């Protein structure tokens, strides 16, 4: 097969496979042999774009009348073409309503890379040796808020309604896509307890693998220190059994709590007595160098003179 002229467009390859099939009079699994003739533009919807690593990314478009067998023949021819051009991988993005193309792609060696609510992405490694393609998301992120009132030494705690053991813990929940850690803590605290609060710092990170609550993936559980802005509890009946402002000393002493809550209660007590700068990882927003985006950086407070100095003795 001659090399494709530019842009690694494989619509021609698929169209050719279609024409060959139609002229031989064969019928697809659906029995709809005339699809490409009826809708030649359908084939033109298939596009492939080169990425910077030498892989090809294909987004399936409107292929409503294309049958799976024709798709498989076209894809097989395209794979041969990409191999001959030295492409290292193929990324195949399939809208959920085109999912009948998943099985033919899998029979040619494609595997799932990830799925979103409306599409799945499959990959095929064409390079030498084992695949170097990066995997998808490995962790879920849960964030809790340790809402501590320094004036009364009270800490906001809840008991989860859906747990087998009703132990005291900090209100919290899973981060939403694109949500900052502090914003998750403030949102979850408000949704579960009705208490308004402001982010102060990050206190701890717990990483746990093969977590049943994370569908067997890894779980990152982050606890933030929050400053309360309101005090009247109005807790969520679906998620919480109890909710109260508890003296921090009582939370440190109680056995009716999770090990991580107990540890962070002790950390808070240490910060309360000796200064929160001893325990706080504070946040600063900084500009990313290459993308023009911004990110949040969390670390122990760095004195201003260290932020600007260029030479250390
Ligand atoms: N050590 C601790 O103190 C604890 C830490 N965590 C961490 O907290 C984070 C998750 O927080 P959560 O409060 O559990 O999440 P969340 O507050 O985002 O959601 C919990 C609610 O989601 C709903 N839900 C969850 N799974 C469901 C299912 N399969 N079917 C129907 N409804 C379902 C239920 O209404 C449940 O009350 C994780 O990172 C986890 O590791 C969770 C429990 C205790
Ligand atoms: Mg929760």
CSV table of C-alpha atoms in Angstrom, one decimal, residues 6-262:
chain,number,residue,atom,x,y,z
A,6,UNK,CA,0.0,13.7,4.9
A,7,UNK,CA,-1.7,14.0,8.3
A,8,UNK,CA,-1.9,10.2,8.6
A,9,UNK,CA,-5.5,10.3,7.4
A,10,UNK,CA,-6.7,6.7,7.1
A,11,UNK,CA,-10.1,7.5,5.6
A,12,UNK,CA,-8.8,6.5,2.2
A,13,UNK,CA,-7.7,3.2,3.5
A,14,UNK,CA,-11.0,2.4,5.0
A,15,UNK,CA,-12.9,3.7,1.9
A,16,UNK,CA,-10.7,1.3,-0.2
A,17,UNK,CA,-11.6,-1.6,2.0
A,18,UNK,CA,-15.2,-0.7,1.6
A,19,UNK,CA,-15.1,-0.5,-2.1
A,20,UNK,CA,-13.3,-3.8,-2.3
A,21,UNK,CA,-16.0,-5.4,-0.2
A,22,UNK,CA,-18.8,-3.9,-2.1
A,23,UNK,CA,-17.5,-4.8,-5.5
A,24,UNK,CA,-17.0,-8.5,-4.3
A,25,UNK,CA,-20.7,-8.5,-3.4
A,26,UNK,CA,-20.0,-9.6,0.2
A,27,UNK,CA,-22.5,-8.6,3.0
A,28,UNK,CA,-21.5,-7.5,6.5
A,29,UNK,CA,-22.8,-8.9,9.8
A,30,UNK,CA,-25.7,-6.5,9.7
A,31,UNK,CA,-26.6,-7.4,6.1
A,32,UNK,CA,-26.4,-3.8,5.1
A,33,UNK,CA,-24.1,-4.1,2.1
A,34,UNK,CA,-24.9,-0.7,0.6
A,35,UNK,CA,-23.8,1.5,3.5
A,36,UNK,CA,-20.7,3.1,2.0
A,37,UNK,CA,-22.5,3.8,-1.3
A,38,UNK,CA,-25.4,5.3,0.4
A,39,UNK,CA,-23.3,7.4,2.6
A,40,UNK,CA,-19.8,7.9,1.2
A,41,UNK,CA,-19.3,10.8,3.6
A,42,UNK,CA,-19.4,8.5,6.5
A,43,UNK,CA,-16.0,7.1,5.7
A,44,UNK,CA,-14.6,10.6,5.4
A,45,UNK,CA,-15.4,11.1,9.1
A,46,UNK,CA,-12.5,8.9,10.1
A,47,UNK,CA,-9.4,10.9,10.9
A,48,UNK,CA,-6.0,10.1,12.3
A,49,UNK,CA,-3.6,12.6,13.8
A,50,UNK,CA,0.1,12.2,14.6
A,51,UNK,CA,1.1,12.9,18.2
A,52,UNK,CA,4.6,14.2,19.2
A,53,UNK,CA,5.7,10.7,20.2
A,54,UNK,CA,5.0,9.2,16.7
A,55,UNK,CA,1.7,7.6,17.6
A,56,UNK,CA,-1.6,8.0,15.7
A,57,UNK,CA,-4.8,9.2,17.3
A,58,UNK,CA,-8.1,8.3,15.6
A,59,UNK,CA,-11.5,9.7,16.6
A,60,UNK,CA,-14.4,7.8,15.2
A,61,UNK,CA,-17.0,10.1,13.8
A,62,UNK,CA,-20.5,9.5,12.5
A,63,UNK,CA,-20.3,5.9,11.2
A,64,UNK,CA,-24.0,5.0,11.8
A,65,UNK,CA,-24.3,2.7,8.8
A,66,UNK,CA,-20.9,1.1,8.8
A,67,UNK,CA,-20.9,-2.5,9.9
A,68,UNK,CA,-18.4,-4.1,12.2
A,69,UNK,CA,-16.9,-6.4,9.6
A,70,UNK,CA,-16.1,-3.5,7.2
A,71,UNK,CA,-14.7,-1.5,10.0
A,72,UNK,CA,-12.4,-4.4,11.0
A,73,UNK,CA,-11.1,-4.8,7.4
A,74,UNK,CA,-10.4,-1.1,7.1
A,75,UNK,CA,-8.7,-1.0,10.5
A,76,UNK,CA,-6.5,-4.0,9.6
A,77,UNK,CA,-5.4,-2.3,6.4
A,78,UNK,CA,-4.7,0.9,8.3
A,79,UNK,CA,-2.6,-0.9,10.9
A,80,UNK,CA,-0.4,-2.3,8.1
A,81,UNK,CA,-0.1,1.2,6.7
A,82,UNK,CA,0.9,2.7,10.1
A,83,UNK,CA,3.4,-0.1,10.7
A,84,UNK,CA,5.0,0.5,7.3
A,85,UNK,CA,5.3,4.2,8.3
A,86,UNK,CA,7.0,3.4,11.6
A,87,UNK,CA,4.2,4.6,13.8
A,88,UNK,CA,4.7,3.5,17.4
A,89,UNK,CA,1.1,3.3,18.6
A,90,UNK,CA,-2.6,3.8,17.8
A,91,UNK,CA,-5.1,5.5,20.0
A,92,UNK,CA,-8.7,4.7,19.0
A,93,UNK,CA,-11.4,7.0,20.6
A,94,UNK,CA,-14.8,5.3,20.3
A,95,UNK,CA,-18.0,7.2,21.2
A,96,UNK,CA,-20.3,5.1,23.3
A,97,UNK,CA,-22.9,4.8,20.6
A,98,UNK,CA,-20.2,3.3,18.2
A,99,UNK,CA,-19.3,0.6,20.8
A,100,UNK,CA,-19.9,-2.2,18.3
A,101,UNK,CA,-16.4,-1.3,16.9
A,102,UNK,CA,-14.7,-2.2,20.2
A,103,UNK,CA,-14.8,-6.0,19.6
A,104,UNK,CA,-13.4,-5.8,16.0
A,105,UNK,CA,-10.6,-3.5,17.3
A,106,UNK,CA,-9.9,-5.9,20.2
A,107,UNK,CA,-9.6,-8.8,17.8
A,108,UNK,CA,-6.9,-6.9,16.1
A,109,UNK,CA,-5.0,-6.5,19.3
A,110,UNK,CA,-6.4,-3.2,20.8
A,111,UNK,CA,-6.9,-3.0,24.6
A,112,UNK,CA,-8.9,-0.6,26.7
A,113,UNK,CA,-6.9,2.3,27.9
A,114,UNK,CA,-9.7,4.2,29.7
A,115,UNK,CA,-13.3,5.1,29.4
A,116,UNK,CA,-15.2,8.4,30.1
A,117,UNK,CA,-19.0,8.6,30.5
A,118,UNK,CA,-19.5,9.0,26.7
A,119,UNK,CA,-16.5,7.3,25.1
A,120,UNK,CA,-13.8,4.7,25.4
A,121,UNK,CA,-10.2,4.9,24.3
A,122,UNK,CA,-8.4,1.8,23.1
A,123,UNK,CA,-4.7,1.5,22.3
A,124,UNK,CA,-2.4,-0.7,20.2
A,125,UNK,CA,1.3,-0.6,20.7
A,126,UNK,CA,3.2,-0.9,17.4
A,127,UNK,CA,6.7,0.0,18.5
A,128,UNK,CA,9.5,-2.3,19.5
A,129,UNK,CA,9.6,-4.1,22.8
A,130,UNK,CA,7.0,-3.7,25.6
A,131,UNK,CA,4.5,-0.9,25.4
A,132,UNK,CA,5.7,2.5,26.7
A,133,UNK,CA,2.3,4.1,26.6
A,134,UNK,CA,1.4,5.8,29.9
A,135,UNK,CA,-1.5,4.3,31.8
A,136,UNK,CA,-4.6,6.2,32.9
A,137,UNK,CA,-5.6,7.7,36.3
A,138,UNK,CA,-4.3,5.5,39.1
A,139,UNK,CA,-5.8,7.1,42.2
A,140,UNK,CA,-9.1,8.5,43.5
A,141,UNK,CA,-8.7,11.6,45.8
A,142,UNK,CA,-10.8,11.9,49.0
A,143,UNK,CA,-10.5,15.1,51.0
A,144,UNK,CA,-11.7,15.7,54.6
A,145,UNK,CA,-11.9,19.0,56.5
A,146,UNK,CA,-10.7,19.2,60.1
A,147,UNK,CA,-12.7,22.3,61.0
A,148,UNK,CA,-11.1,23.6,64.2
A,149,UNK,CA,-12.3,26.5,66.3
A,150,UNK,CA,-9.3,27.9,68.2
A,151,UNK,CA,-11.5,30.1,70.4
A,152,UNK,CA,-13.4,27.1,71.9
A,153,UNK,CA,-10.9,24.3,71.1
A,154,UNK,CA,-13.8,22.4,69.4
A,155,UNK,CA,-13.5,20.3,66.3
A,156,UNK,CA,-16.3,19.3,63.9
A,157,UNK,CA,-16.8,15.5,63.7
A,158,UNK,CA,-19.3,13.2,62.2
A,159,UNK,CA,-20.3,9.5,62.3
A,160,UNK,CA,-21.0,7.9,58.9
A,161,UNK,CA,-24.4,6.4,58.5
A,162,UNK,CA,-23.2,3.9,55.9
A,163,UNK,CA,-20.3,2.3,57.8
A,164,UNK,CA,-20.6,-0.9,59.8
A,165,UNK,CA,-18.9,0.8,62.8
A,166,UNK,CA,-20.1,4.3,63.8
A,167,UNK,CA,-16.7,5.9,64.5
A,168,UNK,CA,-16.0,9.6,64.7
A,169,UNK,CA,-14.2,11.1,61.7
A,170,UNK,CA,-13.8,14.4,59.9
A,171,UNK,CA,-16.5,15.2,57.3
A,172,UNK,CA,-15.2,14.8,53.7
A,173,UNK,CA,-15.6,13.0,50.4
A,174,UNK,CA,-14.4,12.5,46.9
A,175,UNK,CA,-12.9,15.3,44.9
A,176,UNK,CA,-14.6,16.2,41.7
A,177,UNK,CA,-12.7,16.5,38.4
A,178,UNK,CA,-10.8,19.8,38.2
A,179,UNK,CA,-11.6,20.7,41.8
A,180,UNK,CA,-8.9,22.1,44.1
A,181,UNK,CA,-8.2,20.1,47.3
A,182,UNK,CA,-9.2,23.0,49.6
A,183,UNK,CA,-12.4,23.5,47.7
A,184,UNK,CA,-13.4,19.9,48.0
A,185,UNK,CA,-12.8,20.1,51.8
A,186,UNK,CA,-15.0,23.2,52.1
A,187,UNK,CA,-17.7,21.8,49.8
A,188,UNK,CA,-17.9,18.4,51.5
A,189,UNK,CA,-18.0,19.9,55.0
A,190,UNK,CA,-20.8,22.2,54.0
A,191,UNK,CA,-22.8,19.4,52.2
A,192,UNK,CA,-22.4,17.0,55.2
A,193,UNK,CA,-22.7,19.3,58.2
A,194,UNK,CA,-24.1,22.7,57.0
A,195,UNK,CA,-21.0,24.4,58.4
A,196,UNK,CA,-19.3,27.1,56.3
A,197,UNK,CA,-15.5,27.2,56.5
A,198,UNK,CA,-12.3,28.5,54.9
A,199,UNK,CA,-9.2,26.6,53.8
A,200,UNK,CA,-6.2,27.1,56.0
A,201,UNK,CA,-3.7,24.3,55.3
A,202,UNK,CA,-3.1,20.7,54.3
A,203,UNK,CA,-2.3,18.5,57.3
A,204,UNK,CA,-1.8,14.9,56.1
A,205,UNK,CA,-1.9,12.6,53.1
A,206,UNK,CA,-2.7,8.9,53.3
A,207,UNK,CA,-2.0,6.7,50.3
A,208,UNK,CA,-3.5,3.2,50.2
A,209,UNK,CA,-3.5,0.7,47.3
A,210,UNK,CA,-6.1,-1.8,46.1
A,211,UNK,CA,-8.7,0.1,48.1
A,212,UNK,CA,-12.2,-1.6,47.9
A,213,UNK,CA,-13.8,1.9,48.1
A,214,UNK,CA,-11.8,3.0,45.1
A,215,UNK,CA,-12.9,0.0,42.9
A,216,UNK,CA,-9.6,-1.7,43.7
A,217,UNK,CA,-7.5,1.3,42.6
A,218,UNK,CA,-5.3,3.4,44.9
A,219,UNK,CA,-6.9,6.0,47.3
A,220,UNK,CA,-5.3,9.3,48.3
A,221,UNK,CA,-7.0,10.6,51.4
A,222,UNK,CA,-6.0,14.2,52.3
A,223,UNK,CA,-7.0,16.1,55.5
A,224,UNK,CA,-7.1,19.9,55.5
A,225,UNK,CA,-7.3,22.3,58.4
A,226,UNK,CA,-10.3,24.6,58.0
A,227,UNK,CA,-11.4,27.7,59.9
A,228,UNK,CA,-15.1,27.7,60.7
A,229,UNK,CA,-17.2,30.7,59.5
A,230,UNK,CA,-20.5,29.4,60.9
A,231,UNK,CA,-21.4,27.2,63.9
A,232,UNK,CA,-25.0,25.9,63.6
A,233,UNK,CA,-25.0,22.3,62.5
A,234,UNK,CA,-27.5,21.1,59.9
A,235,UNK,CA,-26.1,17.7,59.0
A,236,UNK,CA,-26.9,15.5,55.9
A,237,UNK,CA,-29.3,12.7,57.0
A,238,UNK,CA,-28.3,10.5,54.0
A,239,UNK,CA,-24.6,10.3,54.9
A,240,UNK,CA,-24.3,11.1,58.6
A,241,UNK,CA,-25.7,9.5,61.7
A,242,UNK,CA,-24.3,12.1,64.1
A,243,UNK,CA,-22.5,15.4,63.9
A,244,UNK,CA,-21.1,17.6,66.7
A,245,UNK,CA,-18.5,20.1,67.9
A,246,UNK,CA,-16.3,18.0,70.1
A,247,UNK,CA,-13.5,19.2,72.4
A,248,UNK,CA,-10.2,18.4,70.7
A,249,UNK,CA,-8.9,16.7,73.9
A,250,UNK,CA,-11.9,14.4,73.8
A,251,UNK,CA,-11.3,13.4,70.2
A,252,UNK,CA,-7.6,12.7,71.1
A,253,UNK,CA,-8.7,10.5,74.0
A,254,UNK,CA,-11.6,8.6,72.5
A,255,UNK,CA,-11.2,5.0,71.2
A,256,UNK,CA,-14.3,5.4,69.1
A,257,UNK,CA,-12.5,6.9,66.1
A,258,UNK,CA,-10.4,5.8,63.1
A,259,UNK,CA,-6.6,5.6,63.5
A,260,UNK,CA,-6.0,8.4,61.0
A,261,UNK,CA,-8.6,10.7,62.7
A,262,UNK,CA,-6.9,10.0,66.1
